[in-house]
Amino acid sequence: MALALGAALSSAGAAARYRALPVAPEILFTPRDERGVSFTADGRTAFFTVRLAAEGYLQVICTSTLREGHWAEPQVLPFSGGPAFDADPFVTADGKTLYFASSRSPEGGETPVLDIWVAERAGAGWKPPRRLAGKVRGKGSVRSPVLGRSGRLYFSSTRDGSNKLYYADPTADGLGEAVPLGEGLNGAGEAVGLAVNPAEDTLVFAALGGADELLAPGQVYPRGDLYVSHRTNGVWSPARRLGEPINTAAAEGSPSFSSDGRWLYFMSERGFATRQDIVLTYDALERGLATSLNGRGNIYRIDARVLEAYR
């Protein structure tokens, strides 16, 4: 018990040296509900999701490019924008291929559960997205695709009834069988999003309902926290919940790494609604809802070296 407490305090102290900073405030830190981001290798093109409250949820994938120090007005990708729910964009380092999860139907019929789709660049535009080939589909939803440099695809799926983490290796006919990443990662709760660093030896994922999840007053259902695992000699370590300044009493999720592995990006709903030191008047409520810290998603980044404190 003393050793476990000492390790926890050591991790907290090491993590405190790092700060979580807003990313691209013009496009990723606004009063809108930004849920996750993937950057090209040069960091100059962003693909991100914006969620809208409608019947159910509508979520779209947007893009913006950095020009002369300013992010251009975001555009909804031509194949997104509804009626399907689009999520979890992952762009390859060259910016030519985008993986994402979507509820769209390949036959144009009844809307299925989430599946992984792939869109490829065609000049200045995009080819129509295609459903990912191979054996990844299975039963249930499949989402949060991350293509490793090895060609291995990491993803989450409800194929056995709950959200867990898997990988699939490339074969001549597309991706092979889905393989669980291990109980050490799949015991923290419902795994709904993941990120893998370029070396494929560090994995960060979002989970709902973990036994150690921190909830703000008044929150009676899981909101989501981020966890980390490191791979040594081919084995992933048991998942560890990340502390502050990454996880808070608000929801955190949608992790991703920069192409060089230097930065960890993530979504957080932290803001005035999760503060415990204020009493809201109606005027204060109106002012808070008009800001970027209104309880909807914003994108932060933190130096990925913070993850070394959780080995």
Coordinates of N, CA and C in Angstrom, one line a residue, residues 92-181:
T92 N -3.3 10.5 -42.2 CA -1.9 10.0 -42.3 C -1.0 11.2 -42.4
A93 N 0.3 10.9 -42.1 CA 1.3 12.0 -42.0 C 1.4 12.8 -43.3
D94 N 1.2 12.2 -44.5 CA 1.3 12.9 -45.7 C 0.0 13.7 -46.1
G95 N -1.0 13.5 -45.3 CA -2.2 14.3 -45.5 C -3.1 13.7 -46.6
K96 N -2.7 12.6 -47.2 CA -3.4 12.1 -48.3 C -4.6 11.1 -48.0
T97 N -4.6 10.6 -46.8 CA -5.6 9.6 -46.5 C -6.2 9.9 -45.1
L98 N -7.5 9.9 -45.0 CA -8.2 10.1 -43.8 C -9.1 8.9 -43.4
Y99 N -8.8 8.4 -42.2 CA -9.6 7.4 -41.6 C -10.6 8.0 -40.7
F100 N -11.8 7.5 -40.6 CA -12.8 8.0 -39.7 C -13.9 7.0 -39.4
A101 N -14.6 7.2 -38.3 CA -15.8 6.4 -38.0 C -17.1 7.1 -38.5
S102 N -18.0 6.3 -39.0 CA -19.3 6.9 -39.5 C -20.4 5.9 -39.3
S103 N -21.6 6.5 -39.2 CA -22.8 5.7 -39.2 C -23.4 5.6 -40.5
R104 N -22.8 6.1 -41.6 CA -23.3 6.0 -42.9 C -23.5 4.6 -43.4
S105 N -24.4 4.3 -44.3 CA -24.6 3.0 -44.8 C -24.0 2.8 -46.2
P106 N -23.3 1.8 -46.4 CA -22.7 1.6 -47.8 C -23.7 1.3 -48.9
E107 N -24.9 0.9 -48.5 CA -25.9 0.6 -49.5 C -26.9 1.7 -49.5
G108 N -26.8 2.7 -48.7 CA -27.7 3.8 -48.7 C -29.1 3.5 -48.0
G109 N -29.1 2.3 -47.3 CA -30.3 1.9 -46.7 C -30.4 2.3 -45.2
E110 N -30.8 1.4 -44.4 CA -30.9 1.7 -42.9 C -29.6 2.1 -42.3
T111 N -29.5 3.1 -41.5 CA -28.3 3.6 -40.9 C -27.7 2.5 -39.9
P112 N -26.5 2.0 -40.1 CA -25.9 1.0 -39.3 C -25.3 1.6 -38.1
V113 N -24.7 0.8 -37.2 CA -23.8 1.3 -36.2 C -22.5 1.8 -36.8
L114 N -21.7 2.4 -35.9 CA -20.5 3.0 -36.5 C -19.5 2.0 -37.1
D115 N -18.9 2.4 -38.2 CA -18.0 1.6 -38.9 C -16.8 2.5 -39.4
I116 N -15.7 1.9 -39.8 CA -14.6 2.7 -40.2 C -14.6 2.9 -41.7
W117 N -14.4 4.1 -42.1 CA -14.3 4.5 -43.6 C -13.0 5.2 -43.9
V118 N -12.6 5.2 -45.2 CA -11.4 5.8 -45.6 C -11.6 6.7 -46.8
A119 N -11.1 7.9 -46.7 CA -11.2 8.9 -47.8 C -9.8 9.2 -48.3
E120 N -9.6 9.3 -49.6 CA -8.3 9.6 -50.2 C -8.3 10.9 -51.0
R121 N -7.3 11.6 -50.9 CA -7.1 12.9 -51.7 C -7.2 12.6 -53.2
A122 N -7.8 13.6 -53.9 CA -7.8 13.5 -55.3 C -7.6 15.0 -55.8
G123 N -6.3 15.3 -56.0 CA -6.0 16.7 -56.3 C -6.3 17.6 -55.1
A124 N -7.1 18.6 -55.4 CA -7.5 19.5 -54.3 C -8.7 19.1 -53.5
G125 N -9.3 18.0 -54.0 CA -10.5 17.5 -53.4 C -10.3 16.1 -52.8
W126 N -11.4 15.3 -52.7 CA -11.4 14.0 -52.1 C -12.2 13.0 -53.0
K127 N -11.8 11.8 -53.0 CA -12.6 10.7 -53.6 C -13.7 10.3 -52.6
P128 N -14.7 9.7 -53.1 CA -15.8 9.3 -52.2 C -15.2 8.3 -51.2
P129 N -15.6 8.4 -50.0 CA -15.1 7.5 -49.0 C -15.5 6.1 -49.3
R130 N -14.7 5.1 -48.9 CA -15.0 3.7 -49.0 C -14.9 3.0 -47.6
R131 N -15.7 2.0 -47.5 CA -15.7 1.3 -46.2 C -14.4 0.5 -46.1
L132 N -13.8 0.4 -45.0 CA -12.5 -0.2 -44.8 C -12.7 -1.7 -45.1
A133 N -11.7 -2.2 -45.9 CA -11.7 -3.6 -46.3 C -11.1 -4.5 -45.2
G134 N -11.5 -5.8 -45.1 CA -10.9 -6.7 -44.2 C -11.9 -7.2 -43.2
K135 N -11.3 -7.7 -42.1 CA -12.2 -8.4 -41.1 C -12.4 -7.6 -39.8
V136 N -12.1 -6.3 -39.9 CA -12.3 -5.5 -38.7 C -13.7 -5.3 -38.3
R137 N -14.6 -5.3 -39.3 CA -16.0 -4.9 -39.0 C -16.7 -5.8 -37.9
G138 N -16.8 -7.0 -38.1 CA -17.4 -7.9 -37.0 C -18.8 -7.4 -36.6
K139 N -19.2 -7.7 -35.4 CA -20.4 -7.3 -34.8 C -20.3 -6.0 -34.0
G140 N -21.4 -5.3 -33.9 CA -21.3 -4.1 -33.1 C -20.6 -2.9 -33.9
S141 N -20.3 -1.8 -33.1 CA -19.7 -0.7 -33.6 C -18.2 -0.8 -33.7
V142 N -17.6 -0.1 -34.6 CA -16.1 0.0 -34.7 C -15.8 1.5 -34.9
R143 N -14.8 2.0 -34.1 CA -14.5 3.4 -34.2 C -13.1 3.6 -33.7
S144 N -12.7 4.9 -33.7 CA -11.4 5.4 -33.3 C -10.2 4.8 -34.0
P145 N -10.2 4.8 -35.3 CA -9.1 4.2 -36.0 C -7.8 5.0 -35.9
V146 N -6.7 4.3 -35.7 CA -5.4 4.8 -35.6 C -4.4 3.9 -36.4
L147 N -3.9 4.4 -37.5 CA -3.0 3.6 -38.3 C -1.5 3.8 -37.9
G148 N -0.9 2.7 -37.4 CA 0.4 2.8 -36.9 C 1.4 2.7 -38.1
R149 N 2.6 3.2 -37.9 CA 3.6 3.2 -39.0 C 3.9 1.7 -39.4
S150 N 3.7 0.8 -38.6 CA 3.9 -0.6 -38.9 C 2.8 -1.2 -39.9
G151 N 1.8 -0.4 -40.1 CA 0.6 -0.9 -40.9 C -0.5 -1.4 -40.1
R152 N -0.2 -1.6 -38.8 CA -1.2 -2.1 -37.8 C -2.3 -1.1 -37.6
L153 N -3.5 -1.5 -37.6 CA -4.6 -0.6 -37.3 C -5.1 -0.8 -35.8
Y154 N -5.2 0.2 -35.0 CA -5.7 0.1 -33.7 C -7.1 0.8 -33.7
F155 N -8.0 0.2 -32.9 CA -9.4 0.7 -32.9 C -10.1 0.2 -31.7
S156 N -11.3 0.8 -31.4 CA -12.2 0.3 -30.4 C -13.4 -0.3 -31.0
S157 N -14.0 -1.3 -30.4 CA -15.2 -2.0 -30.9 C -16.0 -2.6 -29.8
T158 N -17.3 -2.7 -30.2 CA -18.3 -3.3 -29.2 C -18.6 -4.8 -29.7
R159 N -17.7 -5.4 -30.4 CA -17.9 -6.7 -31.0 C -18.3 -7.8 -29.9
D160 N -17.9 -7.6 -28.7 CA -18.2 -8.6 -27.7 C -19.3 -8.0 -26.7
G161 N -19.9 -6.9 -27.0 CA -20.9 -6.3 -26.2 C -20.6 -5.1 -25.5
S162 N -19.3 -4.8 -25.3 CA -18.9 -3.6 -24.6 C -17.7 -3.0 -25.4
N163 N -17.4 -1.7 -25.2 CA -16.3 -1.1 -25.9 C -15.0 -1.5 -25.4
K164 N -14.2 -2.1 -26.2 CA -12.8 -2.6 -25.9 C -11.8 -2.2 -27.0
L165 N -10.6 -2.3 -26.7 CA -9.5 -2.0 -27.6 C -9.0 -3.2 -28.4
Y166 N -8.7 -3.0 -29.7 CA -8.3 -4.1 -30.5 C -7.2 -3.6 -31.5
Y167 N -6.5 -4.5 -32.2 CA -5.7 -4.2 -33.3 C -5.9 -5.2 -34.4
A168 N -5.5 -4.9 -35.6 CA -5.6 -5.8 -36.7 C -4.4 -5.5 -37.6
D169 N -3.7 -6.5 -38.1 CA -2.5 -6.4 -39.0 C -2.9 -6.5 -40.4
P170 N -2.2 -5.9 -41.3 CA -2.5 -6.0 -42.8 C -2.2 -7.4 -43.3
T171 N -3.1 -7.7 -44.3 CA -2.9 -9.0 -45.0 C -3.1 -8.7 -46.5
A172 N -3.0 -9.6 -47.4 CA -3.1 -9.4 -48.8 C -4.6 -9.0 -49.2
D173 N -5.5 -9.4 -48.3 CA -6.9 -9.1 -48.6 C -7.5 -8.0 -47.7
G174 N -6.6 -7.1 -47.2 CA -7.1 -6.1 -46.3 C -6.6 -6.4 -44.9
L175 N -7.3 -5.8 -43.9 CA -6.9 -6.1 -42.5 C -7.4 -7.4 -42.0
G176 N -6.5 -8.1 -41.2 CA -6.9 -9.4 -40.7 C -7.8 -9.4 -39.5
E177 N -7.8 -10.5 -38.7 CA -8.7 -10.6 -37.6 C -8.4 -9.5 -36.5
A178 N -9.5 -9.1 -35.8 CA -9.3 -8.2 -34.7 C -8.8 -9.0 -33.5
V179 N -7.7 -8.4 -32.9 CA -7.1 -9.1 -31.7 C -7.2 -8.1 -30.5
P180 N -7.7 -8.6 -29.4 CA -7.8 -7.7 -28.2 C -6.4 -7.3 -27.8
L181 N -6.3 -6.0 -27.3 CA -5.0 -5.5 -26.9 C -4.7 -6.0 -25.5

